[in-house]
mmCIF file of C-alpha atoms and ligand atoms in Angstrom:
data_model
loop_
_atom_site.group_PDB
_atom_site.id
_atom_site.type_symbol
_atom_site.label_atom_id
_atom_site.label_comp_id
_atom_site.label_asym_id
_atom_site.label_seq_id
_atom_site.Cartn_x
_atom_site.Cartn_y
_atom_site.Cartn_z
ATOM 1 C CA UNK A 12 113.809 257.553 209.552
ATOM 2 C CA UNK A 13 112.114 256.774 206.342
ATOM 3 C CA UNK A 14 108.312 256.454 206.640
ATOM 4 C CA UNK A 15 107.253 252.887 205.732
ATOM 5 C CA UNK A 16 104.736 253.339 202.940
ATOM 6 C CA UNK A 17 104.934 249.909 201.334
ATOM 7 C CA UNK A 18 105.172 246.544 203.232
ATOM 8 C CA UNK A 19 105.906 243.245 201.768
ATOM 9 C CA UNK A 20 104.839 240.303 203.871
ATOM 10 C CA UNK A 21 105.584 236.739 203.256
ATOM 11 C CA UNK A 22 103.122 233.991 204.611
ATOM 12 C CA UNK A 23 104.133 230.643 203.276
ATOM 13 C CA UNK A 24 104.412 230.855 199.491
ATOM 14 C CA UNK A 25 102.352 234.023 199.385
ATOM 15 C CA UNK A 26 103.882 237.479 199.147
ATOM 16 C CA UNK A 27 101.744 240.390 199.796
ATOM 17 C CA UNK A 28 102.727 243.943 199.087
ATOM 18 C CA UNK A 29 100.525 246.584 200.421
ATOM 19 C CA UNK A 30 100.736 250.348 199.788
ATOM 20 C CA UNK A 31 100.096 252.094 202.838
ATOM 21 C CA UNK A 32 99.197 255.807 202.492
ATOM 22 C CA UNK A 33 95.504 255.648 203.334
ATOM 23 C CA UNK A 34 95.155 259.356 204.260
ATOM 24 C CA UNK A 35 96.084 260.224 200.590
ATOM 25 C CA UNK A 36 94.127 257.235 199.239
ATOM 26 C CA UNK A 37 97.522 255.435 198.711
ATOM 27 C CA UNK A 38 98.591 258.065 196.056
ATOM 28 C CA UNK A 39 101.983 257.141 194.550
ATOM 29 C CA UNK A 40 104.588 259.706 195.520
ATOM 30 C CA UNK A 41 108.222 259.258 194.848
ATOM 31 C CA UNK A 42 108.903 257.480 198.266
ATOM 32 C CA UNK A 43 105.960 255.075 197.495
ATOM 33 C CA UNK A 44 107.359 254.310 194.161
ATOM 34 C CA UNK A 45 110.860 253.614 195.435
ATOM 35 C CA UNK A 46 109.669 251.356 198.174
ATOM 36 C CA UNK A 47 107.207 249.741 195.715
ATOM 37 C CA UNK A 48 109.960 248.879 193.378
ATOM 38 C CA UNK A 49 112.111 247.481 196.097
ATOM 39 C CA UNK A 50 109.238 245.233 197.353
ATOM 40 C CA UNK A 51 108.375 244.002 194.011
ATOM 41 C CA UNK A 52 112.099 243.100 193.193
ATOM 42 C CA UNK A 53 112.500 241.579 196.482
ATOM 43 C CA UNK A 54 109.458 239.224 196.277
ATOM 44 C CA UNK A 55 110.232 238.550 192.512
ATOM 45 C CA UNK A 56 113.691 237.226 193.371
ATOM 46 C CA UNK A 57 112.484 235.259 196.554
ATOM 47 C CA UNK A 58 112.156 231.665 195.325
ATOM 48 C CA UNK A 59 110.085 230.735 198.458
ATOM 49 C CA UNK A 60 107.317 233.210 197.094
ATOM 50 C CA UNK A 61 105.218 231.725 194.465
ATOM 51 C CA UNK A 62 102.643 234.203 194.077
ATOM 52 C CA UNK A 63 102.554 238.049 194.575
ATOM 53 C CA UNK A 64 99.388 239.983 195.835
ATOM 54 C CA UNK A 65 99.366 243.728 195.619
ATOM 55 C CA UNK A 66 96.762 245.891 197.393
ATOM 56 C CA UNK A 67 96.180 249.163 199.119
ATOM 57 C CA UNK A 68 95.591 249.769 202.811
ATOM 58 C CA UNK A 69 92.106 250.550 203.984
ATOM 59 C CA UNK A 70 88.761 250.011 202.385
ATOM 60 C CA UNK A 71 88.661 253.263 200.234
ATOM 61 C CA UNK A 72 91.544 252.927 197.738
ATOM 62 C CA UNK A 73 93.885 250.489 195.947
ATOM 63 C CA UNK A 74 95.819 253.496 194.640
ATOM 64 C CA UNK A 75 94.073 256.877 193.733
ATOM 65 C CA UNK A 76 96.955 257.600 191.271
ATOM 66 C CA UNK A 77 100.239 259.472 191.091
ATOM 67 C CA UNK A 78 100.396 262.033 193.967
ATOM 68 C CA UNK A 79 99.101 265.173 192.271
ATOM 69 C CA UNK A 80 101.281 267.298 194.754
ATOM 70 C CA UNK A 81 104.233 266.370 192.728
ATOM 71 C CA UNK A 82 102.698 267.703 189.595
ATOM 72 C CA UNK A 83 102.677 271.396 190.869
ATOM 73 C CA UNK A 84 105.524 273.226 189.243
ATOM 74 C CA UNK A 85 106.762 270.065 187.448
ATOM 75 C CA UNK A 86 108.558 270.454 184.274
ATOM 76 C CA UNK A 87 108.422 267.979 181.298
ATOM 77 C CA UNK A 88 111.833 266.873 182.454
ATOM 78 C CA UNK A 89 110.313 266.164 185.956
ATOM 79 C CA UNK A 90 107.354 264.474 184.249
ATOM 80 C CA UNK A 91 109.863 262.017 182.513
ATOM 81 C CA UNK A 92 111.511 261.195 185.799
ATOM 82 C CA UNK A 93 107.995 260.426 187.283
ATOM 83 C CA UNK A 94 107.064 258.415 184.436
ATOM 84 C CA UNK A 95 110.325 256.555 184.386
ATOM 85 C CA UNK A 96 109.974 255.618 188.087
ATOM 86 C CA UNK A 97 106.530 254.125 187.526
ATOM 87 C CA UNK A 98 107.820 252.364 184.400
ATOM 88 C CA UNK A 99 110.440 250.582 186.556
ATOM 89 C CA UNK A 100 107.707 249.215 188.774
ATOM 90 C CA UNK A 101 105.469 248.151 186.093
ATOM 91 C CA UNK A 102 108.405 246.576 184.251
ATOM 92 C CA UNK A 103 109.277 244.660 187.465
ATOM 93 C CA UNK A 104 105.538 243.475 187.831
ATOM 94 C CA UNK A 105 105.646 242.148 184.347
ATOM 95 C CA UNK A 106 109.162 240.570 184.613
ATOM 96 C CA UNK A 107 108.481 238.871 187.962
ATOM 97 C CA UNK A 108 108.554 235.110 187.247
ATOM 98 C CA UNK A 109 105.400 234.268 189.077
ATOM 99 C CA UNK A 110 101.810 235.386 189.153
ATOM 100 C CA UNK A 111 101.062 238.880 190.498
ATOM 101 C CA UNK A 112 97.444 239.565 191.304
ATOM 102 C CA UNK A 113 96.057 243.114 191.956
ATOM 103 C CA UNK A 114 93.630 242.997 194.739
ATOM 104 C CA UNK A 115 91.494 246.246 193.930
ATOM 105 C CA UNK A 116 90.022 247.135 197.261
ATOM 106 C CA UNK A 117 88.867 250.596 196.159
ATOM 107 C CA UNK A 118 89.817 253.461 193.791
ATOM 108 C CA UNK A 119 92.218 252.286 191.158
ATOM 109 C CA UNK A 120 92.872 255.648 189.276
ATOM 110 C CA UNK A 121 95.404 256.886 187.063
ATOM 111 C CA UNK A 122 98.918 255.329 187.959
ATOM 112 C CA UNK A 123 96.928 253.091 190.348
ATOM 113 C CA UNK A 124 94.981 251.539 187.589
ATOM 114 C CA UNK A 125 98.188 251.346 185.589
ATOM 115 C CA UNK A 126 99.772 249.413 188.238
ATOM 116 C CA UNK A 127 96.965 247.019 188.200
ATOM 117 C CA UNK A 128 96.940 246.825 184.502
ATOM 118 C CA UNK A 129 100.548 245.529 184.681
ATOM 119 C CA UNK A 130 99.479 242.617 187.044
ATOM 120 C CA UNK A 131 98.588 239.285 185.753
ATOM 121 C CA UNK A 132 95.215 239.006 187.279
ATOM 122 C CA UNK A 133 92.944 241.758 188.791
ATOM 123 C CA UNK A 134 90.047 240.927 191.157
ATOM 124 C CA UNK A 135 87.971 243.774 192.737
ATOM 125 C CA UNK A 136 85.560 244.752 195.504
ATOM 126 C CA UNK A 137 82.264 245.681 194.210
ATOM 127 C CA UNK A 138 82.692 249.120 195.752
ATOM 128 C CA UNK A 139 85.891 249.616 193.516
ATOM 129 C CA UNK A 140 86.050 252.305 190.937
ATOM 130 C CA UNK A 141 88.654 251.983 187.997
ATOM 131 C CA UNK A 142 89.622 254.843 185.680
ATOM 132 C CA UNK A 143 92.210 256.875 184.006
ATOM 133 C CA UNK A 144 91.190 260.493 184.764
ATOM 134 C CA UNK A 145 94.456 262.069 183.707
ATOM 135 C CA UNK A 146 92.889 264.145 180.871
ATOM 136 C CA UNK A 147 90.888 265.977 183.622
ATOM 137 C CA UNK A 148 94.276 267.154 184.740
ATOM 138 C CA UNK A 149 95.341 268.469 181.430
ATOM 139 C CA UNK A 150 97.644 265.264 180.997
ATOM 140 C CA UNK A 151 97.337 261.761 179.814
ATOM 141 C CA UNK A 152 98.274 258.407 181.164
ATOM 142 C CA UNK A 153 102.046 258.054 181.499
ATOM 143 C CA UNK A 154 102.231 254.758 183.181
ATOM 144 C CA UNK A 155 101.504 252.421 180.255
ATOM 145 C CA UNK A 156 97.667 253.117 180.529
ATOM 146 C CA UNK A 157 96.947 253.871 176.897
ATOM 147 C CA UNK A 158 98.940 250.792 175.784
ATOM 148 C CA UNK A 159 97.855 248.272 178.313
ATOM 149 C CA UNK A 160 94.168 249.233 178.474
ATOM 150 C CA UNK A 161 94.065 249.108 174.773
ATOM 151 C CA UNK A 162 95.617 245.663 174.762
ATOM 152 C CA UNK A 163 93.473 244.274 177.619
ATOM 153 C CA UNK A 164 90.118 245.824 176.942
ATOM 154 C CA UNK A 165 90.482 247.051 173.185
ATOM 155 C CA UNK A 166 90.717 250.485 171.677
ATOM 156 C CA UNK A 167 87.158 251.475 171.999
ATOM 157 C CA UNK A 168 87.157 250.956 175.813
ATOM 158 C CA UNK A 169 90.504 252.623 176.130
ATOM 159 C CA UNK A 170 89.427 255.626 174.284
ATOM 160 C CA UNK A 171 86.062 255.896 176.128
ATOM 161 C CA UNK A 172 87.735 255.576 179.608
ATOM 162 C CA UNK A 173 90.757 257.873 178.782
ATOM 163 C CA UNK A 174 88.988 260.491 176.772
ATOM 164 C CA UNK A 175 86.087 260.988 179.202
ATOM 165 C CA UNK A 176 88.362 260.447 182.173
ATOM 166 C CA UNK A 177 85.076 258.929 183.966
ATOM 167 C CA UNK A 178 85.702 255.908 186.228
ATOM 168 C CA UNK A 179 83.822 252.832 185.828
ATOM 169 C CA UNK A 180 82.302 250.415 188.386
ATOM 170 C CA UNK A 181 83.796 247.105 189.205
ATOM 171 C CA UNK A 182 80.813 245.287 187.573
ATOM 172 C CA UNK A 183 81.464 247.219 184.459
ATOM 173 C CA UNK A 184 85.111 246.590 184.500
ATOM 174 C CA UNK A 185 84.282 242.827 184.979
ATOM 175 C CA UNK A 186 81.828 242.996 181.951
ATOM 176 C CA UNK A 187 84.672 244.676 179.996
ATOM 177 C CA UNK A 188 87.201 241.845 181.016
ATOM 178 C CA UNK A 189 89.334 244.435 182.968
ATOM 179 C CA UNK A 190 88.889 242.466 186.158
ATOM 180 C CA UNK A 191 88.520 238.605 186.635
ATOM 181 C CA UNK A 192 86.072 238.709 189.268
ATOM 182 C CA UNK A 193 84.123 241.108 191.608
ATOM 183 C CA UNK A 194 83.511 240.323 195.412
ATOM 184 C CA UNK A 195 81.445 241.949 198.317
ATOM 185 C CA UNK A 196 84.100 244.170 200.051
ATOM 186 C CA UNK A 197 83.981 241.974 203.148
ATOM 187 C CA UNK A 198 84.734 238.839 200.885
ATOM 188 C CA UNK A 199 87.537 240.389 198.920
ATOM 189 C CA UNK A 200 90.354 239.260 201.275
ATOM 190 C CA UNK A 201 88.995 235.673 201.471
ATOM 191 C CA UNK A 202 88.738 235.520 197.779
ATOM 192 C CA UNK A 203 92.233 236.838 197.302
ATOM 193 C CA UNK A 204 93.737 234.324 199.797
ATOM 194 C CA UNK A 205 91.897 231.479 197.939
ATOM 195 C CA UNK A 206 93.200 232.547 194.637
ATOM 196 C CA UNK A 207 96.679 233.068 196.060
ATOM 197 C CA UNK A 208 96.602 229.547 197.597
ATOM 198 C CA UNK A 209 95.418 227.896 194.283
ATOM 199 C CA UNK A 210 98.180 229.766 192.379
ATOM 200 C CA UNK A 211 100.903 228.882 195.035
ATOM 201 C CA UNK A 212 99.991 225.299 194.811
ATOM 202 C CA UNK A 213 100.877 224.962 191.095
ATOM 203 C CA UNK A 214 104.352 224.137 189.582
ATOM 204 C CA UNK A 215 106.440 227.241 189.837
ATOM 205 C CA UNK A 216 108.594 226.646 186.834
ATOM 206 C CA UNK A 217 105.634 226.000 184.669
ATOM 207 C CA UNK A 218 103.957 229.096 185.899
ATOM 208 C CA UNK A 219 106.960 231.174 185.197
ATOM 209 C CA UNK A 220 107.184 229.756 181.579
ATOM 210 C CA UNK A 221 103.639 230.362 181.191
ATOM 211 C CA UNK A 222 103.774 234.061 182.253
ATOM 212 C CA UNK A 223 106.655 234.604 179.880
ATOM 213 C CA UNK A 224 104.781 232.934 177.052
ATOM 214 C CA UNK A 225 101.626 235.189 177.817
ATOM 215 C CA UNK A 226 103.839 238.127 177.869
ATOM 216 C CA UNK A 227 105.408 237.376 174.596
ATOM 217 C CA UNK A 228 101.965 236.636 173.054
ATOM 218 C CA UNK A 229 100.981 240.283 173.930
ATOM 219 C CA UNK A 230 103.870 241.877 172.066
ATOM 220 C CA UNK A 231 105.313 239.563 169.483
ATOM 221 C CA UNK A 232 104.066 238.515 166.102
ATOM 222 C CA UNK A 233 102.142 235.202 166.000
ATOM 223 C CA UNK A 234 104.852 232.874 164.657
ATOM 224 C CA UNK A 235 107.454 234.149 167.098
ATOM 225 C CA UNK A 236 104.943 233.813 170.017
ATOM 226 C CA UNK A 237 104.028 230.218 168.979
ATOM 227 C CA UNK A 238 107.679 229.367 168.811
ATOM 228 C CA UNK A 239 108.193 230.785 172.231
ATOM 229 C CA UNK A 240 105.357 228.833 173.622
ATOM 230 C CA UNK A 241 106.613 225.561 172.080
ATOM 231 C CA UNK A 242 110.028 226.138 173.641
ATOM 232 C CA UNK A 243 108.521 227.108 177.105
ATOM 233 C CA UNK A 244 106.285 223.899 176.934
ATOM 234 C CA UNK A 245 109.318 221.720 176.169
ATOM 235 C CA UNK A 246 111.418 223.204 178.978
ATOM 236 C CA UNK A 247 108.758 222.138 181.380
ATOM 237 C CA UNK A 248 109.721 218.534 180.632
ATOM 238 C CA UNK A 249 112.967 219.110 182.310
ATOM 239 C CA UNK A 250 111.479 219.447 185.580
ATOM 240 C CA UNK A 251 110.337 216.850 188.362
ATOM 241 C CA UNK A 252 107.208 218.794 188.862
ATOM 242 C CA UNK A 253 106.133 217.872 185.238
ATOM 243 C CA UNK A 254 106.598 214.205 186.058
ATOM 244 C CA UNK A 255 104.645 214.834 189.324
ATOM 245 C CA UNK A 256 101.702 216.369 187.522
ATOM 246 C CA UNK A 257 101.429 213.504 185.144
ATOM 247 C CA UNK A 258 101.878 210.790 187.665
ATOM 248 C CA UNK A 259 99.473 212.489 190.154
ATOM 249 C CA UNK A 260 96.580 212.711 187.525
ATOM 250 C CA UNK A 261 97.093 209.095 186.640
ATOM 251 C CA UNK A 262 97.151 208.072 190.218
ATOM 252 C CA UNK A 263 94.085 210.065 190.856
ATOM 253 C CA UNK A 264 95.818 212.090 193.580
ATOM 254 C CA UNK A 265 96.531 215.768 194.142
ATOM 255 C CA UNK A 266 99.904 216.774 192.701
ATOM 256 C CA UNK A 267 102.530 218.006 195.077
ATOM 257 C CA UNK A 268 104.725 220.459 193.296
ATOM 258 C CA UNK A 269 108.175 221.033 194.878
ATOM 259 C CA UNK A 270 109.579 223.593 192.455
ATOM 260 C CA UNK A 271 111.964 221.124 191.047
HETATM 261 N N1 CO8 B 56 97.199 262.622 194.694
HETATM 262 C C1 CO8 B 56 97.369 263.342 195.824
HETATM 263 N N2 CO8 B 56 96.457 263.234 196.893
HETATM 264 C C2 CO8 B 56 95.483 262.565 196.639
HETATM 265 C C3 CO8 B 56 95.135 261.808 195.400
HETATM 266 C C4 CO8 B 56 96.157 261.843 194.535
HETATM 267 N N3 CO8 B 56 96.030 261.231 193.334
HETATM 268 N N4 CO8 B 56 93.889 261.353 195.487
HETATM 269 C C5 CO8 B 56 93.336 261.677 196.643
HETATM 270 N N5 CO8 B 56 94.158 262.275 197.293
HETATM 271 C C6 CO8 B 56 94.019 262.917 198.662
HETATM 272 C C7 CO8 B 56 93.111 264.052 198.620
HETATM 273 O O1 CO8 B 56 93.648 265.270 198.253
HETATM 274 C C8 CO8 B 56 92.592 264.107 200.054
HETATM 275 O O2 CO8 B 56 93.551 264.746 200.892
HETATM 276 P P1 CO8 B 56 93.187 265.607 202.052
HETATM 277 O O3 CO8 B 56 92.327 264.684 203.087
HETATM 278 O O4 CO8 B 56 94.551 265.901 202.651
HETATM 279 O O5 CO8 B 56 92.459 266.722 201.461
HETATM 280 C C9 CO8 B 56 92.537 262.580 200.508
HETATM 281 O O6 CO8 B 56 93.348 261.966 199.479
HETATM 282 C C10 CO8 B 56 91.182 261.963 200.316
HETATM 283 O O7 CO8 B 56 90.673 262.365 199.158
HETATM 284 P P2 CO8 B 56 89.321 263.072 198.772
HETATM 285 O O8 CO8 B 56 89.019 263.888 199.876
HETATM 286 O O9 CO8 B 56 89.295 263.768 197.580
HETATM 287 O O10 CO8 B 56 88.320 261.879 198.746
HETATM 288 P P3 CO8 B 56 86.845 261.796 197.951
HETATM 289 O O11 CO8 B 56 86.189 260.553 198.495
HETATM 290 O O12 CO8 B 56 86.115 263.142 197.940
HETATM 291 O O13 CO8 B 56 87.284 261.539 196.475
HETATM 292 C C11 CO8 B 56 88.584 260.515 194.726
HETATM 293 C C12 CO8 B 56 88.080 260.315 196.146
HETATM 294 C C13 CO8 B 56 87.372 260.715 193.738
HETATM 295 C C14 CO8 B 56 89.382 259.460 194.379
HETATM 296 C C15 CO8 B 56 89.363 261.750 194.768
HETATM 297 O O14 CO8 B 56 90.380 261.848 195.912
HETATM 298 C C16 CO8 B 56 90.219 262.092 193.343
HETATM 299 O O15 CO8 B 56 89.631 262.361 192.405
HETATM 300 N N6 CO8 B 56 91.531 261.848 193.437
HETATM 301 C C17 CO8 B 56 92.452 262.157 192.284
HETATM 302 C C18 CO8 B 56 92.294 260.958 191.271
HETATM 303 C C19 CO8 B 56 93.258 261.322 190.108
HETATM 304 O O16 CO8 B 56 93.132 262.137 189.380
HETATM 305 N N7 CO8 B 56 94.232 260.271 189.966
HETATM 306 C C20 CO8 B 56 95.013 260.392 188.782
HETATM 307 C C21 CO8 B 56 96.321 261.170 189.126
HETATM 308 S S1 CO8 B 56 97.228 261.361 187.720
HETATM 309 C C22 CO8 B 56 98.035 260.023 187.514
HETATM 310 O O17 CO8 B 56 97.976 259.056 188.246
HETATM 311 C C23 CO8 B 56 99.045 260.092 186.236
HETATM 312 C C24 CO8 B 56 99.899 258.781 186.390
HETATM 313 C C25 CO8 B 56 100.926 259.119 185.303
HETATM 314 C C26 CO8 B 56 102.132 258.004 185.325
HETATM 315 C C27 CO8 B 56 102.869 257.767 186.569
HETATM 316 C C28 CO8 B 56 103.728 258.967 186.954
HETATM 317 C C29 CO8 B 56 104.101 259.033 188.240
#
């Protein structure tokens, strides 16, 4: 029987993916990557799930990187296979038509930070450490780290973090805009649940269009991104939730978004 290394639990409109290899600080081996991709695709396609939370089991690590055991004796072709496997996961996180929140409960290193960088929002425990230490292993980030860290935190921060390989504290990551909020470790789950609830209460079609526009804004030229945003904005007016949002505001009541 295959070991269960990744779980996907649904509670109401919230899907939670947990990477469960705590003895190896949730390091990403081939089996984890395969199960993670499956979980992301499943929750992504499930219309009842309005927000995805991604975290690691235990209080030590989110994910401490790719499994270094798989690097020993690996060839460039093997490395391409490893990187392609992780790219499928990060592509799926970005393409998921709903918010994905990384709940960084400890070390987020290498491929672990790269997973978090592919999420829409990152929140962290004050004890978390975030870094791209690949250079210390004689390699460099291969899961999108140089690209996404540069886009999220700027070239100077990306160069500092990837060239020194030194992890930074959650507070520093907050100051650099890498994480949205920092919480005492015992408060992290509560903060994550509150964020998930608030996101799950929003209109799902508008959120999907918003995420798509934000994704385009990262990659496209300004005019194309502006056109994409206008199209997405207009599309929302085909939904009942758009009417509900406006009517609820005017009636001074909380909107009830049904996803229609
Ligand atoms: N791979 C494999 N095993 C790991 C990893 C890892 N990345 N990280 C930790 N472990 C294991 C340790 O070997 C140890 O196992 P054991 O108990 O059997 O000896 C266990 O987890 C606990 O770890 P430590 O005893 O080392 O715990 P410490 O508290 O002393 O240290 C650290 C914690 C600082 C997090 C330390 O474990 C560490 O430095 N880990 C490695 C971090 C790292 O270099 N990550 C980057 C890996 S490279 C990468 O991610 C490239 C991504 C490329 C793209 C994607 C391709 C797949």
